[in-house]
């Protein structure tokens, strides 16, 4: 079959459209993934919830350290954010470029007062306390180095728990409120109201 100028033009247009669509999709996904990462770092629950609704990849890793949203939330000491991310299915044992898990980073959290609570939650949610980073250290090793002897003892005594199953979007807010309450944290009323509105709209 001979190709006419018109058919060649249509074929070229089709290829251009496909390429352009592909190019536009990738940056959008990257932007959504990054918005979740930044929300986790800032402890912004509403922004994190919106990012999840837009399809953010919980396992996307960012910057030179290859950290996920859960990693930065644990290190920043954002208890309610850690609860939220685990509830919606974040890989609790995902390791950074240095081999550190959320449990490692919770032990090294800049929020000293939140270390034990976050570590306890991660352990009760199925975190593997035996994983070692590239320096050959477990979270317990860091707890000892930091002088957090009670935390190290907690890790010694804590029995392994089954991994938590992700929950459906319609149940995220009630589950988040319940889980956050177990950590004695409060979610701002505005955030709960806004997130509930997002749930109702999907």
mmCIF file of C-alpha atoms in Angstrom:
data_model
loop_
_atom_site.group_PDB
_atom_site.id
_atom_site.type_symbol
_atom_site.label_atom_id
_atom_site.label_comp_id
_atom_site.label_asym_id
_atom_site.label_seq_id
_atom_site.Cartn_x
_atom_site.Cartn_y
_atom_site.Cartn_z
ATOM 1 C CA UNK A 1 0.000 0.000 0.000
ATOM 2 C CA UNK A 2 1.384 3.380 -1.064
ATOM 3 C CA UNK A 3 1.711 6.086 1.547
ATOM 4 C CA UNK A 4 0.032 9.306 0.521
ATOM 5 C CA UNK A 5 1.229 12.666 1.852
ATOM 6 C CA UNK A 6 -1.932 12.842 3.997
ATOM 7 C CA UNK A 7 -1.436 9.383 5.547
ATOM 8 C CA UNK A 8 2.213 10.162 6.227
ATOM 9 C CA UNK A 9 1.174 13.413 7.898
ATOM 10 C CA UNK A 10 -1.427 11.648 10.063
ATOM 11 C CA UNK A 11 1.093 8.969 11.038
ATOM 12 C CA UNK A 12 3.640 11.614 12.027
ATOM 13 C CA UNK A 13 1.010 13.479 14.050
ATOM 14 C CA UNK A 14 -0.010 10.266 15.819
ATOM 15 C CA UNK A 15 3.581 9.482 16.764
ATOM 16 C CA UNK A 16 4.115 13.047 17.950
ATOM 17 C CA UNK A 17 0.954 12.894 20.084
ATOM 18 C CA UNK A 18 1.998 9.578 21.634
ATOM 19 C CA UNK A 19 5.478 10.875 22.426
ATOM 20 C CA UNK A 20 4.120 14.121 23.839
ATOM 21 C CA UNK A 21 1.568 12.292 25.996
ATOM 22 C CA UNK A 22 4.276 10.018 27.357
ATOM 23 C CA UNK A 23 6.530 12.974 28.108
ATOM 24 C CA UNK A 24 3.736 14.807 29.912
ATOM 25 C CA UNK A 25 2.730 11.823 32.047
ATOM 26 C CA UNK A 26 6.156 11.178 33.583
ATOM 27 C CA UNK A 27 6.728 14.676 35.010
ATOM 28 C CA UNK A 28 3.195 14.702 36.439
ATOM 29 C CA UNK A 29 3.824 11.441 38.311
ATOM 30 C CA UNK A 30 7.173 12.718 39.537
ATOM 31 C CA UNK A 31 5.515 15.896 40.794
ATOM 32 C CA UNK A 32 2.832 13.940 42.656
ATOM 33 C CA UNK A 33 5.439 11.627 44.189
ATOM 34 C CA UNK A 34 7.540 14.599 45.243
ATOM 35 C CA UNK A 35 4.501 16.305 46.783
ATOM 36 C CA UNK A 36 3.986 13.264 49.030
ATOM 37 C CA UNK A 37 7.655 13.274 50.010
ATOM 38 C CA UNK A 38 7.577 16.982 50.884
ATOM 39 C CA UNK A 39 4.302 16.596 52.796
ATOM 40 C CA UNK A 40 5.798 13.757 54.834
ATOM 41 C CA UNK A 41 8.880 15.827 55.592
ATOM 42 C CA UNK A 42 6.728 18.749 56.745
ATOM 43 C CA UNK A 43 4.207 16.612 58.627
ATOM 44 C CA UNK A 44 1.369 17.948 56.453
ATOM 45 C CA UNK A 45 -1.312 15.245 56.664
ATOM 46 C CA UNK A 46 -3.782 16.928 54.350
ATOM 47 C CA UNK A 47 -1.220 17.395 51.577
ATOM 48 C CA UNK A 48 -0.098 13.783 51.992
ATOM 49 C CA UNK A 49 -3.678 12.548 51.762
ATOM 50 C CA UNK A 50 -4.294 14.543 48.578
ATOM 51 C CA UNK A 51 -1.073 13.190 47.049
ATOM 52 C CA UNK A 52 -2.170 9.622 47.796
ATOM 53 C CA UNK A 53 -5.551 10.292 46.173
ATOM 54 C CA UNK A 54 -3.710 11.558 43.078
ATOM 55 C CA UNK A 55 -1.794 8.299 42.832
ATOM 56 C CA UNK A 56 1.492 9.078 44.573
ATOM 57 C CA UNK A 57 3.857 6.116 44.730
ATOM 58 C CA UNK A 58 4.528 5.287 48.386
ATOM 59 C CA UNK A 59 7.762 3.582 47.379
ATOM 60 C CA UNK A 60 9.244 6.444 45.359
ATOM 61 C CA UNK A 61 12.722 7.354 46.630
ATOM 62 C CA UNK A 62 14.154 10.846 46.529
ATOM 63 C CA UNK A 63 17.410 12.817 46.670
ATOM 64 C CA UNK A 64 20.863 11.303 47.013
ATOM 65 C CA UNK A 65 19.882 9.284 50.079
ATOM 66 C CA UNK A 66 17.045 7.489 48.229
ATOM 67 C CA UNK A 67 14.563 8.075 51.033
ATOM 68 C CA UNK A 68 10.824 7.452 50.857
ATOM 69 C CA UNK A 69 8.079 9.517 52.462
ATOM 70 C CA UNK A 70 8.055 7.091 55.407
ATOM 71 C CA UNK A 71 11.793 7.507 55.933
ATOM 72 C CA UNK A 72 11.657 11.297 56.177
ATOM 73 C CA UNK A 73 8.534 11.237 58.352
ATOM 74 C CA UNK A 74 10.210 8.853 60.800
ATOM 75 C CA UNK A 75 13.414 10.891 60.930
ATOM 76 C CA UNK A 76 11.515 14.164 61.361
ATOM 77 C CA UNK A 77 9.568 12.628 64.234
ATOM 78 C CA UNK A 78 6.119 13.145 62.706
ATOM 79 C CA UNK A 79 4.207 10.443 64.593
ATOM 80 C CA UNK A 80 0.838 10.947 62.946
ATOM 81 C CA UNK A 81 2.412 10.991 59.474
ATOM 82 C CA UNK A 82 4.207 7.716 60.156
ATOM 83 C CA UNK A 83 0.902 6.170 61.257
ATOM 84 C CA UNK A 84 -0.840 7.465 58.133
ATOM 85 C CA UNK A 85 1.788 6.202 55.689
ATOM 86 C CA UNK A 86 1.914 2.747 57.244
ATOM 87 C CA UNK A 87 -1.887 2.581 57.299
ATOM 88 C CA UNK A 88 -2.101 3.249 53.554
ATOM 89 C CA UNK A 89 0.506 0.634 52.677
ATOM 90 C CA UNK A 90 4.020 2.102 52.802
ATOM 91 C CA UNK A 91 6.752 -0.553 52.779
ATOM 92 C CA UNK A 92 7.821 -0.467 56.403
ATOM 93 C CA UNK A 93 11.163 -2.194 55.769
ATOM 94 C CA UNK A 94 12.192 -0.283 52.634
ATOM 95 C CA UNK A 95 15.872 0.673 52.872
ATOM 96 C CA UNK A 96 17.615 3.883 51.848
ATOM 97 C CA UNK A 97 20.826 4.060 49.827
ATOM 98 C CA UNK A 98 22.653 3.578 53.140
ATOM 99 C CA UNK A 99 20.501 0.566 53.989
ATOM 100 C CA UNK A 100 18.499 2.287 56.715
ATOM 101 C CA UNK A 101 14.841 1.547 57.385
ATOM 102 C CA UNK A 102 12.182 3.717 58.984
ATOM 103 C CA UNK A 103 13.011 1.979 62.276
ATOM 104 C CA UNK A 104 16.672 3.003 61.967
ATOM 105 C CA UNK A 105 15.646 6.586 61.254
ATOM 106 C CA UNK A 106 13.056 6.703 64.024
ATOM 107 C CA UNK A 107 15.834 5.715 66.424
ATOM 108 C CA UNK A 108 17.899 8.636 65.117
ATOM 109 C CA UNK A 109 14.961 11.051 64.897
ATOM 110 C CA UNK A 110 15.626 14.726 65.491
ATOM 111 C CA UNK A 111 12.552 14.711 67.754
ATOM 112 C CA UNK A 112 14.034 12.916 70.753
ATOM 113 C CA UNK A 113 10.740 12.734 72.624
ATOM 114 C CA UNK A 114 9.037 10.890 69.757
ATOM 115 C CA UNK A 115 11.638 8.195 69.117
ATOM 116 C CA UNK A 116 10.202 5.523 71.404
ATOM 117 C CA UNK A 117 6.587 6.033 70.315
ATOM 118 C CA UNK A 118 7.373 5.881 66.612
ATOM 119 C CA UNK A 119 9.661 2.880 67.062
ATOM 120 C CA UNK A 120 6.995 1.108 69.122
ATOM 121 C CA UNK A 121 4.396 1.735 66.427
ATOM 122 C CA UNK A 122 6.712 0.506 63.664
ATOM 123 C CA UNK A 123 7.569 -2.643 65.606
ATOM 124 C CA UNK A 124 3.918 -3.361 66.348
ATOM 125 C CA UNK A 125 3.185 -2.885 62.639
ATOM 126 C CA UNK A 126 5.682 -5.559 61.612
ATOM 127 C CA UNK A 127 9.003 -3.715 61.205
ATOM 128 C CA UNK A 128 12.001 -6.050 61.000
ATOM 129 C CA UNK A 129 14.295 -5.086 63.891
ATOM 130 C CA UNK A 130 17.090 -7.348 62.588
ATOM 131 C CA UNK A 131 17.794 -5.462 59.349
ATOM 132 C CA UNK A 132 21.264 -3.939 59.135
ATOM 133 C CA UNK A 133 22.394 -0.880 57.216
ATOM 134 C CA UNK A 134 25.566 -0.621 55.118
ATOM 135 C CA UNK A 135 27.560 -0.054 58.312
ATOM 136 C CA UNK A 136 26.283 -3.375 59.615
ATOM 137 C CA UNK A 137 24.157 -1.740 62.306
ATOM 138 C CA UNK A 138 20.599 -2.461 63.417
ATOM 139 C CA UNK A 139 18.225 0.132 64.850
ATOM 140 C CA UNK A 140 19.053 -1.282 68.294
ATOM 141 C CA UNK A 141 22.749 -0.571 67.724
ATOM 142 C CA UNK A 142 21.937 3.081 67.076
ATOM 143 C CA UNK A 143 19.690 3.221 70.120
ATOM 144 C CA UNK A 144 22.636 2.104 72.262
ATOM 145 C CA UNK A 145 24.979 4.604 70.594
ATOM 146 C CA UNK A 146 22.477 7.383 71.266
ATOM 147 C CA UNK A 147 22.156 6.383 74.908
ATOM 148 C CA UNK A 148 18.532 5.353 74.377
ATOM 149 C CA UNK A 149 18.810 2.271 76.573
ATOM 150 C CA UNK A 150 15.074 1.999 77.214
ATOM 151 C CA UNK A 151 14.486 1.984 73.467
ATOM 152 C CA UNK A 152 17.124 -0.695 72.948
ATOM 153 C CA UNK A 153 15.480 -2.755 75.689
ATOM 154 C CA UNK A 154 12.114 -2.273 73.995
ATOM 155 C CA UNK A 155 13.533 -3.703 70.776
ATOM 156 C CA UNK A 156 14.937 -6.672 72.682
ATOM 157 C CA UNK A 157 11.588 -7.466 74.253
ATOM 158 C CA UNK A 158 9.294 -6.722 71.350
ATOM 159 C CA UNK A 159 7.909 -9.765 69.591
ATOM 160 C CA UNK A 160 7.664 -9.722 65.826
ATOM 161 C CA UNK A 161 4.219 -8.726 64.583
ATOM 162 C CA UNK A 162 2.548 -9.521 61.250
ATOM 163 C CA UNK A 163 2.809 -6.803 58.629
ATOM 164 C CA UNK A 164 -0.119 -4.406 58.531
ATOM 165 C CA UNK A 165 -2.455 -4.677 55.543
ATOM 166 C CA UNK A 166 -3.192 -1.495 53.533
ATOM 167 C CA UNK A 167 -6.672 -0.086 54.053
ATOM 168 C CA UNK A 168 -9.113 1.209 51.394
ATOM 169 C CA UNK A 169 -9.349 4.942 50.734
ATOM 170 C CA UNK A 170 -12.837 5.178 52.234
ATOM 171 C CA UNK A 171 -11.507 3.949 55.571
ATOM 172 C CA UNK A 172 -8.305 6.004 55.712
ATOM 173 C CA UNK A 173 -9.581 8.886 57.829
ATOM 174 C CA UNK A 174 -11.360 6.805 60.524
ATOM 175 C CA UNK A 175 -8.368 4.470 60.759
ATOM 176 C CA UNK A 176 -5.941 7.379 60.896
ATOM 177 C CA UNK A 177 -7.859 9.071 63.675
ATOM 178 C CA UNK A 178 -7.989 5.825 65.645
ATOM 179 C CA UNK A 179 -4.301 5.048 65.124
ATOM 180 C CA UNK A 180 -3.212 8.591 65.933
ATOM 181 C CA UNK A 181 -5.267 8.459 69.118
ATOM 182 C CA UNK A 182 -3.313 5.381 70.149
ATOM 183 C CA UNK A 183 -0.171 7.501 70.002
ATOM 184 C CA UNK A 184 -1.840 10.293 71.999
ATOM 185 C CA UNK A 185 -1.643 12.679 69.041
ATOM 186 C CA UNK A 186 -4.305 15.023 67.778
ATOM 187 C CA UNK A 187 -5.140 15.767 64.169
ATOM 188 C CA UNK A 188 -6.229 19.374 63.648
ATOM 189 C CA UNK A 189 -9.984 19.596 63.108
ATOM 190 C CA UNK A 190 -9.512 21.426 59.825
ATOM 191 C CA UNK A 191 -7.298 18.650 58.483
ATOM 192 C CA UNK A 192 -9.795 15.952 59.446
ATOM 193 C CA UNK A 193 -12.620 17.906 57.874
ATOM 194 C CA UNK A 194 -10.684 18.559 54.660
ATOM 195 C CA UNK A 195 -9.557 14.941 54.341
ATOM 196 C CA UNK A 196 -13.058 13.693 54.967
ATOM 197 C CA UNK A 197 -14.221 15.918 52.148
ATOM 198 C CA UNK A 198 -11.682 14.360 49.819
ATOM 199 C CA UNK A 199 -12.818 10.868 50.798
ATOM 200 C CA UNK A 200 -16.438 11.764 50.116
ATOM 201 C CA UNK A 201 -15.526 13.141 46.703
ATOM 202 C CA UNK A 202 -13.824 10.003 45.398
#
